[in-house]
Amino acid sequence: MTQTVQLPLWLFILILLFAAVTALSHLLLPSVRWFFRRRLERAVKQLNTRLKRPIEPFKLARRYDMIQRLIYDPEVSKEIVAYARKNGVPENVAFEKAREYAREIVPSFSAFAYFSFGIRLTRLLAKSVYRIETADTNDAVFNSIPKDATVVFVMNHRSNMDYVLVTYLAARDSALSYAVGEWARVWPLSWLIKSLGAYFIRRRSRGALYRKVLARYVQMATEGGVNQAFYPEGGLSLNGKLQEPKMGLMSYLVEGFDPEGERDVVFVPVAINYDRVLEDLVLIAADERGDRRFGARISVVVGFILRKLWQRLTWQETRFGTAAVTFGPPLSMREAGQDASVEALSEQLMGRIGDVMPILAVPAVCHLLLAHKELSEDILRSKVKALFDAAPSAYEVIDAEALPIQVTRALSGLEARGLIAKQGGTWSAVADQTAVLRFYANSIAQRVDGNAAIASEISAPAGS
């Protein structure tokens, strides 16, 4: 017992390292984690006093605990057994597959990352790229929703900037949890997006086990009062029009809703429109090819973001016109009733999005030039004004005083891009650029075509 033992120096150092790691994991790290956890809880408690809809405990739960709760859920357990039988594998193999799906889906929300970093970044980026306008009714719509209800923002999908805009606008009211696609799994975006509370969805997965794990997570989050946002169209609009809704996430929300439960689920239609969509040419090209291969590189995206942030910090004006967000009339699941089908709810929500779609200067100019081929500047401006005057004012984002400036900016921007040309005081579309003009005109087609006053104004003779 008292004999001297000689060890190589490398082995002695290795033993010391193992001892240090053991001491850290069993003695120091739990205390450190407890210390920071307590500080975080106090910070969140103070933050909740400023939010209209406080962050619910479900969203603050540890990611490990949420994964465990999800994979041991009775409904998931039944699907694990069914998966094992169908694929001829042991149940423990199926269980690990469910765990893999849960790890992929469940976010690791960080209130610190969301409110101290994420919100500042989205605010800076949004204001660097666009002049942001909102309808005066947005606050009234949001404030009308009962405090104990789970809010689900249902949005049209025009650009990847949609995430930035809505996150920025909702920051003073609540923290949102997004459903994002495979594009967001690219490092380092995946870490950042999960820390902001987003959860990943495999758009092309048809496996029953995966769908059950995803469905139960969405339902648990909804029951826990987590405010969410998703795009019923499933992907970006390639032609500027509103697309047919997909039923996946909506069906999970409807199936998991308990009319007798403590919480109602209230859907808020959100209409988003732009004077310029950053990805417009990429989307139009994909539409012409008939596929959804965009070919965007993460280096290009990061480079664009850094360039815009630098231009903003150095007070350079390089914004791409106006971006507008409008909230439509909310739809309560309790008021809709138990007999409401997923299809009917989806169609109703998409209809409400179309009804409140913001009419902006660029889409209006594109719509008129496509309808009339060419217009003198005076007549074009009068028709744009008539178009705005004929639209219901409750959900508009541009007032009469600002409209002339907006039209001037729209004409300058479209001319600078080579989409329209002016000859002898007359504006017309450039022949080989009509696809781009139609992309923007399509964004307000549902409102224009559905309003007799607007439609008659557009179809009126150019000299009227």
CSV table of C-alpha atoms in Angstrom, one decimal:
chain,number,residue,atom,x,y,z
A,1,MET,CA,0.0,0.0,0.0
A,2,THR,CA,2.9,2.4,0.6
A,3,GLN,CA,5.0,1.4,-2.4
A,4,THR,CA,6.0,4.0,-4.9
A,5,VAL,CA,4.3,3.7,-8.3
A,6,GLN,CA,5.9,5.2,-11.3
A,7,LEU,CA,3.7,6.6,-14.1
A,8,PRO,CA,4.5,8.2,-17.4
A,9,LEU,CA,3.9,11.9,-17.3
A,10,TRP,CA,1.3,11.7,-20.1
A,11,LEU,CA,-0.7,9.1,-18.1
A,12,PHE,CA,-0.5,11.2,-14.9
A,13,ILE,CA,-1.8,14.3,-16.8
A,14,LEU,CA,-4.6,12.2,-18.3
A,15,ILE,CA,-5.6,11.0,-14.8
A,16,LEU,CA,-5.7,14.5,-13.5
A,17,LEU,CA,-7.9,15.6,-16.4
A,18,PHE,CA,-10.4,12.8,-15.7
A,19,ALA,CA,-10.4,13.7,-12.1
A,20,ALA,CA,-11.0,17.4,-12.9
A,21,VAL,CA,-13.9,16.6,-15.3
A,22,THR,CA,-15.5,14.3,-12.7
A,23,ALA,CA,-15.3,17.0,-10.0
A,24,LEU,CA,-16.8,19.6,-12.4
A,25,SER,CA,-19.6,17.4,-13.5
A,26,HIS,CA,-20.6,16.2,-10.0
A,27,LEU,CA,-19.7,19.2,-7.8
A,28,LEU,CA,-19.2,22.5,-9.6
A,29,LEU,CA,-21.3,22.4,-12.8
A,30,PRO,CA,-24.6,21.6,-11.1
A,31,SER,CA,-24.1,24.7,-8.8
A,32,VAL,CA,-23.1,26.8,-11.7
A,33,ARG,CA,-26.1,25.7,-13.7
A,34,TRP,CA,-28.4,26.4,-10.7
A,35,PHE,CA,-26.8,29.9,-10.3
A,36,PHE,CA,-27.4,30.9,-13.9
A,37,ARG,CA,-30.8,29.2,-14.0
A,38,ARG,CA,-31.9,31.3,-11.0
A,39,ARG,CA,-30.6,34.5,-12.7
A,40,LEU,CA,-32.4,33.5,-15.9
A,41,GLU,CA,-35.7,32.9,-14.1
A,42,ARG,CA,-35.5,36.3,-12.4
A,43,ALA,CA,-34.8,38.0,-15.8
A,44,VAL,CA,-37.7,36.2,-17.5
A,45,LYS,CA,-40.0,37.2,-14.6
A,46,GLN,CA,-39.0,40.8,-15.1
A,47,LEU,CA,-39.4,40.5,-18.9
A,48,ASN,CA,-42.9,39.1,-18.6
A,49,THR,CA,-44.1,42.2,-16.8
A,50,ARG,CA,-43.4,44.1,-20.1
A,51,LEU,CA,-44.9,41.6,-22.5
A,52,LYS,CA,-48.6,41.6,-23.3
A,53,ARG,CA,-48.4,37.8,-23.5
A,54,PRO,CA,-45.9,36.5,-21.0
A,55,ILE,CA,-43.6,33.6,-21.9
A,56,GLU,CA,-45.2,30.4,-20.7
A,57,PRO,CA,-43.3,27.8,-18.6
A,58,PHE,CA,-43.6,25.3,-21.4
A,59,LYS,CA,-41.4,27.4,-23.6
A,60,LEU,CA,-38.8,27.7,-20.9
A,61,ALA,CA,-38.6,24.0,-20.1
A,62,ARG,CA,-35.2,22.3,-20.6
A,63,ARG,CA,-34.9,20.8,-24.0
A,64,TYR,CA,-33.9,17.4,-22.6
A,65,ASP,CA,-37.0,17.3,-20.4
A,66,MET,CA,-39.2,18.2,-23.4
A,67,ILE,CA,-37.6,15.5,-25.5
A,68,GLN,CA,-38.2,12.9,-22.7
A,69,ARG,CA,-41.8,14.0,-22.3
A,70,LEU,CA,-42.4,13.8,-26.1
A,71,ILE,CA,-40.9,10.3,-26.7
A,72,TYR,CA,-42.7,8.8,-23.6
A,73,ASP,CA,-46.1,10.3,-24.7
A,74,PRO,CA,-48.7,7.5,-24.9
A,75,GLU,CA,-49.7,8.3,-28.4
A,76,VAL,CA,-46.0,8.4,-29.5
A,77,SER,CA,-45.4,5.1,-27.7
A,78,LYS,CA,-48.3,3.4,-29.7
A,79,GLU,CA,-46.8,4.7,-32.9
A,80,ILE,CA,-43.4,3.4,-31.9
A,81,VAL,CA,-44.9,-0.1,-31.5
A,82,ALA,CA,-46.6,0.2,-34.9
A,83,TYR,CA,-43.4,1.3,-36.5
A,84,ALA,CA,-41.5,-1.6,-35.1
A,85,ARG,CA,-44.1,-4.1,-36.3
A,86,LYS,CA,-44.3,-2.6,-39.8
A,87,ASN,CA,-40.6,-2.4,-40.3
A,88,GLY,CA,-39.7,-5.6,-38.6
A,89,VAL,CA,-37.3,-4.0,-36.1
A,90,PRO,CA,-37.0,-4.3,-32.3
A,91,GLU,CA,-39.0,-1.7,-30.3
A,92,ASN,CA,-35.8,-0.2,-28.9
A,93,VAL,CA,-34.7,0.6,-32.4
A,94,ALA,CA,-38.0,2.3,-33.2
A,95,PHE,CA,-37.7,4.1,-29.8
A,96,GLU,CA,-34.3,5.5,-30.8
A,97,LYS,CA,-35.8,6.6,-34.2
A,98,ALA,CA,-38.5,8.5,-32.3
A,99,ARG,CA,-35.8,10.1,-30.1
A,100,GLU,CA,-33.9,11.2,-33.2
A,101,TYR,CA,-37.0,12.8,-34.6
A,102,ALA,CA,-37.7,14.6,-31.2
A,103,ARG,CA,-34.2,15.9,-31.1
A,104,GLU,CA,-34.6,17.3,-34.6
A,105,ILE,CA,-37.9,19.0,-33.9
A,106,VAL,CA,-37.7,20.3,-30.3
A,107,PRO,CA,-36.1,23.8,-30.1
A,108,SER,CA,-33.8,25.0,-27.3
A,109,PHE,CA,-35.4,28.3,-26.7
A,110,SER,CA,-33.3,30.9,-25.0
A,111,ALA,CA,-35.0,34.0,-23.7
A,112,PHE,CA,-31.6,35.8,-23.6
A,113,ALA,CA,-30.8,35.0,-27.2
A,114,TYR,CA,-34.4,35.9,-28.4
A,115,PHE,CA,-34.8,39.2,-26.6
A,116,SER,CA,-31.2,40.5,-26.2
A,117,PHE,CA,-29.8,39.4,-29.5
A,118,GLY,CA,-32.4,38.0,-31.9
A,119,ILE,CA,-34.8,41.0,-31.6
A,120,ARG,CA,-32.1,43.6,-31.9
A,121,LEU,CA,-30.7,41.8,-35.0
A,122,THR,CA,-34.1,41.5,-36.7
A,123,ARG,CA,-35.0,45.1,-35.9
A,124,LEU,CA,-31.7,46.3,-37.4
A,125,LEU,CA,-31.9,44.0,-40.5
A,126,ALA,CA,-35.6,44.8,-41.1
A,127,LYS,CA,-35.0,48.6,-41.0
A,128,SER,CA,-31.9,48.2,-43.1
A,129,VAL,CA,-33.8,46.6,-46.0
A,130,TYR,CA,-37.3,48.2,-45.9
A,131,ARG,CA,-39.4,51.0,-44.7
A,132,ILE,CA,-41.8,49.1,-42.5
A,133,GLU,CA,-45.5,50.0,-42.4
A,134,THR,CA,-48.4,48.4,-40.4
A,135,ALA,CA,-52.1,48.9,-40.4
A,136,ASP,CA,-53.5,51.1,-37.6
A,137,THR,CA,-55.8,48.2,-36.7
A,138,ASN,CA,-53.0,45.7,-35.9
A,139,ASP,CA,-52.8,46.6,-32.2
A,140,ALA,CA,-56.6,46.5,-31.8
A,141,VAL,CA,-56.7,43.0,-33.4
A,142,PHE,CA,-54.0,41.6,-31.1
A,143,ASN,CA,-55.4,43.2,-28.0
A,144,SER,CA,-58.9,41.8,-28.6
A,145,ILE,CA,-57.6,38.2,-28.1
A,146,PRO,CA,-58.2,36.8,-24.6
A,147,LYS,CA,-55.0,36.7,-22.5
A,148,ASP,CA,-55.4,33.0,-21.7
A,149,ALA,CA,-55.7,31.9,-25.4
A,150,THR,CA,-52.9,30.5,-27.5
A,151,VAL,CA,-52.3,32.8,-30.5
A,152,VAL,CA,-51.4,31.2,-33.8
A,153,PHE,CA,-50.3,33.7,-36.6
A,154,VAL,CA,-51.2,32.3,-40.0
A,155,MET,CA,-49.2,34.1,-42.7
A,156,ASN,CA,-48.8,34.2,-46.4
A,157,HIS,CA,-45.2,33.4,-47.5
A,158,ARG,CA,-43.7,35.9,-49.9
A,159,SER,CA,-40.0,36.1,-48.8
A,160,ASN,CA,-37.6,34.7,-46.2
A,161,MET,CA,-37.7,38.2,-44.7
A,162,ASP,CA,-41.3,37.3,-43.5
A,163,TYR,CA,-39.6,35.7,-40.4
A,164,VAL,CA,-37.7,38.8,-39.7
A,165,LEU,CA,-40.6,41.2,-40.1
A,166,VAL,CA,-43.1,39.4,-38.0
A,167,THR,CA,-40.6,38.5,-35.3
A,168,TYR,CA,-39.6,42.2,-35.1
A,169,LEU,CA,-43.3,43.4,-35.0
A,170,ALA,CA,-44.3,40.9,-32.4
A,171,ALA,CA,-41.3,41.4,-30.1
A,172,ARG,CA,-43.0,43.8,-27.7
A,173,ASP,CA,-46.0,41.6,-27.3
A,174,SER,CA,-44.7,38.0,-27.1
A,175,ALA,CA,-42.2,35.4,-28.2
A,176,LEU,CA,-43.1,33.5,-31.3
A,177,SER,CA,-42.3,29.9,-32.1
A,178,TYR,CA,-41.9,29.3,-35.9
A,179,ALA,CA,-42.2,26.2,-38.0
A,180,VAL,CA,-39.3,26.3,-40.4
A,181,GLY,CA,-38.2,24.0,-43.2
A,182,GLU,CA,-35.0,22.1,-44.1
A,183,TRP,CA,-33.2,25.3,-45.3
A,184,ALA,CA,-32.9,26.4,-41.6
A,185,ARG,CA,-30.9,23.2,-40.7
A,186,VAL,CA,-27.8,24.6,-42.3
A,187,TRP,CA,-25.0,25.4,-39.8
A,188,PRO,CA,-24.7,28.0,-38.1
A,189,LEU,CA,-28.3,29.0,-38.8
A,190,SER,CA,-29.6,25.8,-37.1
A,191,TRP,CA,-28.2,26.7,-33.7
A,192,LEU,CA,-29.4,30.3,-33.9
A,193,ILE,CA,-32.9,29.4,-35.1
A,194,LYS,CA,-33.4,26.8,-32.5
A,195,SER,CA,-32.3,29.2,-29.8
A,196,LEU,CA,-35.0,31.6,-31.0
A,197,GLY,CA,-37.7,28.9,-30.5
A,198,ALA,CA,-38.2,27.7,-34.0
A,199,TYR,CA,-38.8,24.0,-34.7
A,200,PHE,CA,-37.9,22.1,-37.9
A,201,ILE,CA,-40.3,20.4,-40.2
A,202,ARG,CA,-39.4,17.8,-42.9
A,203,ARG,CA,-41.6,19.0,-45.7
A,204,ARG,CA,-41.3,15.7,-47.6
A,205,SER,CA,-41.5,13.2,-44.8
A,206,ARG,CA,-44.4,10.8,-45.0
A,207,GLY,CA,-43.5,8.5,-42.2
A,208,ALA,CA,-46.3,7.9,-39.6
A,209,LEU,CA,-43.8,7.9,-36.7
A,210,TYR,CA,-42.3,11.3,-37.7
A,211,ARG,CA,-45.7,12.8,-38.2
A,212,LYS,CA,-46.9,11.6,-34.8
A,213,VAL,CA,-43.8,13.0,-33.0
A,214,LEU,CA,-44.3,16.4,-34.8
A,215,ALA,CA,-48.1,16.4,-34.2
A,216,ARG,CA,-47.7,15.8,-30.4
A,217,TYR,CA,-45.0,18.4,-30.1
A,218,VAL,CA,-47.2,21.0,-31.8
A,219,GLN,CA,-50.2,20.0,-29.7
A,220,MET,CA,-48.2,20.1,-26.5
A,221,ALA,CA,-46.9,23.5,-27.3
A,222,THR,CA,-50.4,24.7,-28.1
A,223,GLU,CA,-51.8,23.3,-24.9
A,224,GLY,CA,-48.9,25.0,-23.0
A,225,GLY,CA,-49.9,28.4,-24.4
A,226,VAL,CA,-46.9,28.9,-26.7
A,227,ASN,CA,-47.6,31.6,-29.3
A,228,GLN,CA,-46.8,30.2,-32.8
A,229,ALA,CA,-46.5,31.3,-36.4
A,230,PHE,CA,-46.7,29.2,-39.5
A,231,TYR,CA,-47.2,29.4,-43.3
A,232,PRO,CA,-50.2,27.4,-44.5
A,233,GLU,CA,-48.9,27.7,-48.1
A,234,GLY,CA,-46.0,25.4,-47.1
A,235,GLY,CA,-43.4,27.3,-49.1
A,236,LEU,CA,-42.6,30.6,-50.8
A,237,SER,CA,-45.1,31.8,-53.5
A,238,LEU,CA,-43.3,31.4,-56.9
A,239,ASN,CA,-45.7,33.6,-58.8
A,240,GLY,CA,-46.8,36.2,-56.2
A,241,LYS,CA,-50.3,34.8,-55.8
A,242,LEU,CA,-51.7,33.3,-52.6
A,243,GLN,CA,-51.2,29.5,-52.9
A,244,GLU,CA,-53.6,26.7,-51.9
A,245,PRO,CA,-53.2,25.9,-48.2
A,246,LYS,CA,-51.4,22.7,-47.0
A,247,MET,CA,-53.3,20.9,-44.2
A,248,GLY,CA,-50.5,19.4,-42.2
A,249,LEU,CA,-49.9,21.8,-39.2
A,250,MET,CA,-53.5,23.0,-39.3
A,251,SER,CA,-54.7,19.4,-38.9
A,252,TYR,CA,-52.5,18.8,-35.9
A,253,LEU,CA,-53.9,22.0,-34.2
A,254,VAL,CA,-57.5,21.0,-34.9
A,255,GLU,CA,-57.1,17.4,-33.9
A,256,GLY,CA,-55.4,18.4,-30.6
A,257,PHE,CA,-57.9,21.1,-29.6
A,258,ASP,CA,-60.1,20.4,-26.6
A,259,PRO,CA,-63.2,22.6,-26.6
A,260,GLU,CA,-63.6,22.0,-22.9
A,261,GLY,CA,-60.0,22.8,-22.1
A,262,GLU,CA,-58.6,25.8,-20.4
A,263,ARG,CA,-57.3,27.5,-23.5
A,264,ASP,CA,-58.9,28.6,-26.7
A,265,VAL,CA,-56.8,28.6,-29.9
A,266,VAL,CA,-57.1,31.9,-31.8
A,267,PHE,CA,-55.8,32.1,-35.4
A,268,VAL,CA,-54.6,35.6,-36.5
A,269,PRO,CA,-54.5,36.0,-40.3
A,270,VAL,CA,-51.3,38.0,-41.3
A,271,ALA,CA,-51.0,39.5,-44.8
A,272,ILE,CA,-47.4,40.5,-45.8
A,273,ASN,CA,-46.6,42.4,-49.0
A,274,TYR,CA,-43.4,44.1,-50.4
A,275,ASP,CA,-42.5,46.7,-52.9
A,276,ARG,CA,-39.6,44.4,-53.7
A,277,VAL,CA,-39.1,40.7,-52.7
A,278,LEU,CA,-35.4,40.0,-52.3
A,279,GLU,CA,-35.7,36.6,-54.0
A,280,ASP,CA,-38.1,37.6,-56.8
A,281,LEU,CA,-35.9,36.6,-59.8
A,282,VAL,CA,-35.0,33.3,-58.1
A,283,LEU,CA,-38.7,32.5,-57.4
A,284,ILE,CA,-39.8,33.5,-60.9
A,285,ALA,CA,-37.1,31.3,-62.5
A,286,ALA,CA,-38.2,28.4,-60.4
A,287,ASP,CA,-41.8,29.0,-61.4
A,288,GLU,CA,-40.9,29.0,-65.1
A,289,ARG,CA,-38.9,25.7,-64.7
A,290,GLY,CA,-41.7,24.1,-62.7
A,291,ASP,CA,-39.6,23.2,-59.7
A,292,ARG,CA,-38.7,24.5,-56.3
A,293,ARG,CA,-34.9,24.4,-56.6
A,294,PHE,CA,-33.7,27.8,-55.5
A,295,GLY,CA,-29.9,27.2,-55.4
A,296,ALA,CA,-29.3,29.8,-52.7
A,297,ARG,CA,-25.9,29.6,-50.9
A,298,ILE,CA,-25.5,30.4,-47.3
A,299,SER,CA,-22.4,32.5,-48.0
A,300,VAL,CA,-24.5,34.8,-50.3
A,301,VAL,CA,-27.2,35.2,-47.7
A,302,VAL,CA,-24.8,36.0,-44.9
A,303,GLY,CA,-22.9,38.4,-47.2
A,304,PHE,CA,-26.1,40.2,-48.0
A,305,ILE,CA,-27.1,40.5,-44.4
A,306,LEU,CA,-23.7,41.8,-43.3
A,307,ARG,CA,-23.6,44.3,-46.2
A,308,LYS,CA,-27.0,45.7,-45.3
A,309,LEU,CA,-26.2,46.0,-41.6
A,310,TRP,CA,-23.0,47.8,-42.5
A,311,GLN,CA,-24.9,50.2,-44.8
A,312,ARG,CA,-27.4,50.8,-42.0
A,313,LEU,CA,-24.7,51.5,-39.5
A,314,THR,CA,-23.0,53.9,-41.8
A,315,TRP,CA,-26.2,55.8,-42.5
A,316,GLN,CA,-26.5,54.8,-46.2
A,317,GLU,CA,-29.9,54.7,-47.8
A,318,THR,CA,-30.3,51.5,-49.8
A,319,ARG,CA,-33.7,50.2,-48.7
A,320,PHE,CA,-35.9,48.4,-51.2
A,321,GLY,CA,-39.1,50.3,-50.7
A,322,THR,CA,-41.9,49.4,-48.3
A,323,ALA,CA,-42.7,46.2,-46.5
A,324,ALA,CA,-46.2,46.0,-45.0
A,325,VAL,CA,-47.8,43.7,-42.4
A,326,THR,CA,-51.6,43.7,-41.7
A,327,PHE,CA,-53.5,41.6,-39.2
A,328,GLY,CA,-56.9,40.3,-40.3
A,329,PRO,CA,-60.0,39.4,-38.1
A,330,PRO,CA,-59.0,36.6,-35.7
A,331,LEU,CA,-60.7,33.2,-35.9
A,332,SER,CA,-61.4,31.4,-32.6
A,333,MET,CA,-61.5,27.6,-32.5
A,334,ARG,CA,-64.2,27.6,-29.9
A,335,GLU,CA,-66.4,29.9,-32.0
A,336,ALA,CA,-65.7,27.8,-35.1
A,337,GLY,CA,-67.2,24.8,-33.3
A,338,GLN,CA,-66.2,21.1,-33.1
A,339,ASP,CA,-67.7,20.4,-36.6
A,340,ALA,CA,-65.4,22.8,-38.4
A,341,SER,CA,-63.2,20.9,-40.8
A,342,VAL,CA,-59.5,21.5,-41.4
A,343,GLU,CA,-60.3,22.4,-45.1
A,344,ALA,CA,-62.9,24.9,-44.2
A,345,LEU,CA,-60.7,26.6,-41.5
A,346,SER,CA,-57.8,26.8,-43.9
A,347,GLU,CA,-59.8,28.2,-46.8
A,348,GLN,CA,-61.4,30.8,-44.4
A,349,LEU,CA,-58.0,31.9,-43.1
A,350,MET,CA,-56.5,32.2,-46.5
A,351,GLY,CA,-59.5,34.2,-47.6
A,352,ARG,CA,-59.1,36.6,-44.7
A,353,ILE,CA,-55.4,37.0,-45.6
A,354,GLY,CA,-56.3,37.9,-49.1
A,355,ASP,CA,-59.0,40.4,-47.9
A,356,VAL,CA,-56.5,42.4,-45.9
A,357,MET,CA,-53.4,42.1,-48.2
A,358,PRO,CA,-51.7,45.6,-48.1
A,359,ILE,CA,-51.9,47.4,-51.4
A,360,LEU,CA,-48.5,49.1,-52.0
A,361,ALA,CA,-47.3,51.4,-54.7
A,362,VAL,CA,-45.1,49.0,-56.7
A,363,PRO,CA,-47.8,46.3,-57.0
A,364,ALA,CA,-50.3,49.0,-57.9
A,365,VAL,CA,-48.1,50.4,-60.7
A,366,CYS,CA,-47.4,47.0,-62.0
A,367,HIS,CA,-51.1,46.1,-62.0
A,368,LEU,CA,-52.0,49.2,-64.0
A,369,LEU,CA,-49.2,49.0,-66.5
A,370,LEU,CA,-50.0,45.4,-67.3
A,371,ALA,CA,-53.7,46.3,-67.7
A,372,HIS,CA,-53.2,49.3,-69.9
A,373,LYS,CA,-49.8,48.6,-71.6
A,374,GLU,CA,-48.8,52.3,-71.4
A,375,LEU,CA,-50.0,55.4,-69.5
A,376,SER,CA,-49.0,59.0,-69.2
A,377,GLU,CA,-47.6,59.8,-65.8
A,378,ASP,CA,-50.5,62.0,-64.8
A,379,ILE,CA,-53.1,59.4,-65.7
A,380,LEU,CA,-51.0,56.6,-64.0
A,381,ARG,CA,-50.8,58.6,-60.8
A,382,SER,CA,-54.6,59.4,-60.9
A,383,LYS,CA,-55.4,55.7,-61.4
A,384,VAL,CA,-53.1,54.7,-58.6
A,385,LYS,CA,-54.9,57.2,-56.3
A,386,ALA,CA,-58.3,55.9,-57.5
A,387,LEU,CA,-57.2,52.3,-56.8
A,388,PHE,CA,-56.2,53.2,-53.2
A,389,ASP,CA,-59.3,55.3,-52.7
A,390,ALA,CA,-61.6,52.4,-53.7
A,391,ALA,CA,-59.9,50.0,-51.3
A,392,PRO,CA,-61.3,49.8,-47.7
A,393,SER,CA,-59.3,52.1,-45.5
A,394,ALA,CA,-59.4,50.1,-42.3
A,395,TYR,CA,-56.5,47.8,-43.3
A,396,GLU,CA,-54.4,50.2,-45.5
A,397,VAL,CA,-50.9,51.2,-44.6
A,398,ILE,CA,-50.3,54.2,-46.9
A,399,ASP,CA,-52.3,57.4,-46.3
A,400,ALA,CA,-53.2,59.9,-49.0
A,401,GLU,CA,-50.5,62.4,-48.0
A,402,ALA,CA,-47.7,59.8,-48.4
A,403,LEU,CA,-49.0,58.2,-51.6
A,404,PRO,CA,-47.4,60.6,-54.2
A,405,ILE,CA,-44.0,60.1,-52.6
A,406,GLN,CA,-44.6,56.3,-52.6
A,407,VAL,CA,-45.5,56.4,-56.3
A,408,THR,CA,-42.5,58.4,-57.2
A,409,ARG,CA,-40.2,55.9,-55.4
A,410,ALA,CA,-42.0,53.0,-57.1
A,411,LEU,CA,-41.5,54.5,-60.6
A,412,SER,CA,-37.9,55.3,-59.9
A,413,GLY,CA,-37.2,51.8,-58.4
A,414,LEU,CA,-38.9,49.9,-61.3
A,415,GLU,CA,-37.1,52.1,-63.9
A,416,ALA,CA,-33.7,51.6,-62.2
A,417,ARG,CA,-34.2,47.8,-62.4
A,418,GLY,CA,-35.1,48.0,-66.1
A,419,LEU,CA,-38.7,46.8,-65.6
A,420,ILE,CA,-40.5,49.9,-67.0
A,421,ALA,CA,-39.4,52.7,-69.3
A,422,LYS,CA,-40.5,56.3,-69.8
A,423,GLN,CA,-40.8,57.8,-73.3
A,424,GLY,CA,-42.2,61.3,-73.9
A,425,GLY,CA,-44.0,61.4,-70.6
A,426,THR,CA,-45.6,57.9,-71.0
A,427,TRP,CA,-44.7,54.9,-68.9
A,428,SER,CA,-44.8,51.4,-70.2
A,429,ALA,CA,-43.6,47.9,-69.3
A,430,VAL,CA,-40.3,46.6,-70.8
A,431,ALA,CA,-41.3,43.8,-73.1
A,432,ASP,CA,-39.2,41.0,-71.7
A,433,GLN,CA,-39.8,42.0,-68.0
A,434,THR,CA,-43.6,41.4,-67.8
A,435,ALA,CA,-43.0,38.2,-65.7
A,436,VAL,CA,-41.5,40.3,-63.0
A,437,LEU,CA,-44.3,42.9,-63.2
A,438,ARG,CA,-46.9,40.2,-63.0
A,439,PHE,CA,-45.2,38.7,-59.9
A,440,TYR,CA,-45.8,41.9,-58.1
A,441,ALA,CA,-49.2,42.6,-59.6
A,442,ASN,CA,-50.4,39.1,-58.5
A,443,SER,CA,-49.8,40.0,-54.8
A,444,ILE,CA,-52.9,42.3,-54.9
A,445,ALA,CA,-54.9,40.4,-57.5
A,446,GLN,CA,-57.3,38.9,-55.0
A,447,ARG,CA,-58.2,42.3,-53.6
A,448,VAL,CA,-58.4,44.1,-56.9
A,449,ASP,CA,-60.4,41.4,-58.7
A,450,GLY,CA,-62.7,41.0,-55.8
A,451,ASN,CA,-63.6,44.7,-55.6
A,452,ALA,CA,-65.9,46.0,-58.3
A,453,ALA,CA,-64.9,49.6,-57.7
A,454,ILE,CA,-61.2,48.9,-58.1
A,455,ALA,CA,-61.8,46.5,-61.1
A,456,SER,CA,-63.8,49.1,-63.0
A,457,GLU,CA,-61.1,51.8,-62.3
A,458,ILE,CA,-58.4,49.5,-63.7
A,459,SER,CA,-60.4,48.6,-66.8
A,460,ALA,CA,-61.4,52.2,-67.5
A,461,PRO,CA,-59.9,53.7,-70.8
A,462,ALA,CA,-56.5,55.2,-70.4
A,463,GLY,CA,-57.7,58.6,-71.4
A,464,SER,CA,-60.6,58.7,-68.9
